[in-house]
Short mmCIF file of C-alpha atoms in Angstrom, two decimals:
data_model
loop_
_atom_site.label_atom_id
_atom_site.label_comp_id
_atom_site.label_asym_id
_atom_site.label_seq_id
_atom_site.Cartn_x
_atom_site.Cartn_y
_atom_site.Cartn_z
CA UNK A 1 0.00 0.00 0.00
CA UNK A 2 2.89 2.35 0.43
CA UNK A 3 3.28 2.20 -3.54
CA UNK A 4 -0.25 3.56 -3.92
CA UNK A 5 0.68 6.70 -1.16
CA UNK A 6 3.80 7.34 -2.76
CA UNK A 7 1.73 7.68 -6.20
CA UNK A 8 -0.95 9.39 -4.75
CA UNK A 9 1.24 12.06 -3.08
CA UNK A 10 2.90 12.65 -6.55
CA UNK A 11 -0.34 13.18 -8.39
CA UNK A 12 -2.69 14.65 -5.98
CA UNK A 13 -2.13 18.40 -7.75
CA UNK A 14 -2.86 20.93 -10.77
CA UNK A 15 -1.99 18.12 -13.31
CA UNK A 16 -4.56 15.66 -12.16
CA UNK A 17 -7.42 15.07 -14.65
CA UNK A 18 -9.70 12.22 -12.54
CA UNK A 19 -9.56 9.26 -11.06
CA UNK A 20 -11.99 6.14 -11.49
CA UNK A 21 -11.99 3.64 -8.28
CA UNK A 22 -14.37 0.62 -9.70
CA UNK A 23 -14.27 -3.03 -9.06
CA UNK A 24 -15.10 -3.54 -5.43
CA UNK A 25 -14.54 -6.33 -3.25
CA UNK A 26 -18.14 -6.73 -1.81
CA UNK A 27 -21.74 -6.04 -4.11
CA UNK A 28 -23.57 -4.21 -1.93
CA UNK A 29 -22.93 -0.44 -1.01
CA UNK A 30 -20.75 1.80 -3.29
CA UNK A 31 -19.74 0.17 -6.55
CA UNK A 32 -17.18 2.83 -8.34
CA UNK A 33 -15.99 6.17 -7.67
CA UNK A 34 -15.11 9.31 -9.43
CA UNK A 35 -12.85 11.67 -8.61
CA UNK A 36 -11.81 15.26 -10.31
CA UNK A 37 -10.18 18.32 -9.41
CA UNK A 38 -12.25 21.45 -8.56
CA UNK A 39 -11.41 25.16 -8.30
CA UNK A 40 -13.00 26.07 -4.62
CA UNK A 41 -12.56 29.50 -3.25
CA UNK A 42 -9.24 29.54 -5.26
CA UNK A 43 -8.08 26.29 -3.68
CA UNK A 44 -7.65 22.77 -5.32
CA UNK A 45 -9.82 20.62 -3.77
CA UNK A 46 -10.83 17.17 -4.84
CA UNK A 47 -14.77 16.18 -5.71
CA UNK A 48 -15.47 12.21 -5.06
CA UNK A 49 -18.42 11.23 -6.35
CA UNK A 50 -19.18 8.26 -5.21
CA UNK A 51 -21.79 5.78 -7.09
CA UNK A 52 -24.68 3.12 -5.34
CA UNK A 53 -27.36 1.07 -6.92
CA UNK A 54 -29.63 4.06 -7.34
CA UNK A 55 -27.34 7.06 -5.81
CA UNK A 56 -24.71 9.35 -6.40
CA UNK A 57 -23.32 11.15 -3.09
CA UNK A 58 -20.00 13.93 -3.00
CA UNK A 59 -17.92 15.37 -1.05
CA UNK A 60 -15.12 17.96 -2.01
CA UNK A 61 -11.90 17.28 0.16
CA UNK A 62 -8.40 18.65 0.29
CA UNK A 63 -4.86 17.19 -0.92
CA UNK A 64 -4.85 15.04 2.77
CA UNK A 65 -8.10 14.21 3.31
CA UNK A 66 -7.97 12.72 -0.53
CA UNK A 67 -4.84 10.92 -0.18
CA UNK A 68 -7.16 9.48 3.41
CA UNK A 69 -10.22 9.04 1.20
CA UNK A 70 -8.01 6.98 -1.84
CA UNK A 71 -6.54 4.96 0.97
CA UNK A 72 -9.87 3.91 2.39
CA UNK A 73 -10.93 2.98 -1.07
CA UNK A 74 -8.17 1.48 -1.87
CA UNK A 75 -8.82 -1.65 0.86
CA UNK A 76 -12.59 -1.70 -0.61
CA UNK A 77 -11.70 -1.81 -4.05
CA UNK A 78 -9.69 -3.97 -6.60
CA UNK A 79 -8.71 -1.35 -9.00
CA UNK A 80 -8.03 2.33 -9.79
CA UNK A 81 -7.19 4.38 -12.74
CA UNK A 82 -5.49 7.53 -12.25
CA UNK A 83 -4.84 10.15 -15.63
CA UNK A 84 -2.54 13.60 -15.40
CA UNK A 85 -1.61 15.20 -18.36
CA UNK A 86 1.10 13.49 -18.53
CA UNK A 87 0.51 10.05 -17.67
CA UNK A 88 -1.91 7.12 -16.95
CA UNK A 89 -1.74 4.83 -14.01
CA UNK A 90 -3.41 1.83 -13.28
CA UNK A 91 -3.64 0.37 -9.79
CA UNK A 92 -4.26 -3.38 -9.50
CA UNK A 93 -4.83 -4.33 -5.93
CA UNK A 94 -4.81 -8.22 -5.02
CA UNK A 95 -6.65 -9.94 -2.34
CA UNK A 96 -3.77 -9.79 0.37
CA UNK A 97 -3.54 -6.18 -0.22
CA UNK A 98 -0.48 -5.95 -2.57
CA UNK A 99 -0.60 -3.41 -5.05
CA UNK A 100 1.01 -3.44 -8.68
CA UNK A 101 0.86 0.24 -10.50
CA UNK A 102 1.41 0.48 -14.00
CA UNK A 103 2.46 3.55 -15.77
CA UNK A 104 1.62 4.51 -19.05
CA UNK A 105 2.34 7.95 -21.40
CA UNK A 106 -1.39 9.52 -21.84
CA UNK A 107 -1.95 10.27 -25.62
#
């Protein structure tokens, strides 16, 4: 999991683009989330948007509180895409917890 904080801490800023959390561990509850930068009172802030069955819910948090947020996800969830401008990353997380991240030049 340290490979996903280390990412996370180098992408949480101005470059980001969004994030897509999907493939969870357990069917009931949330079942993907989306996550894109937002301009707040001239602060970057992050807006999850997080999806159920029939509901949508938000929440706009700050560079910590995402990194927090990603991390709690990231135990409920097998998978998460990340784009920048610059690149793509793709976070495969296994059963026991270990996480593979692959990097890829965006297009």
């Amino acid at each position: 999991m340290e490979e996903i904080r280390a990412l996370l801490d180098a992408v949480l800023n101005i470059e980001f683009i969004r994030a897509v959390i999907s493939n969870p561990r357990k069917k009931e509850g949330i079942i993907k989330v989306k996550v894109r930068p937002l301009e707040k009172r001239g602060q970057l802030v992050f807006q999850f948007e997080s999806f159920t069955a029939k509901q949508a819910f938000h929440s706009n948090l700050d560079k910590k509180e995402a990194g927090e947020k990603f991390m709690e996800y990231a135990e409920q969830f097998r998978q998460i895409q990340i784009e920048t401008t610059g690149e793509e990353y793709t976070v495969l997380i296994s059963k026991k917890g270990k996480a593979t991240v692959k990097k890829s030049r965006r297009r």
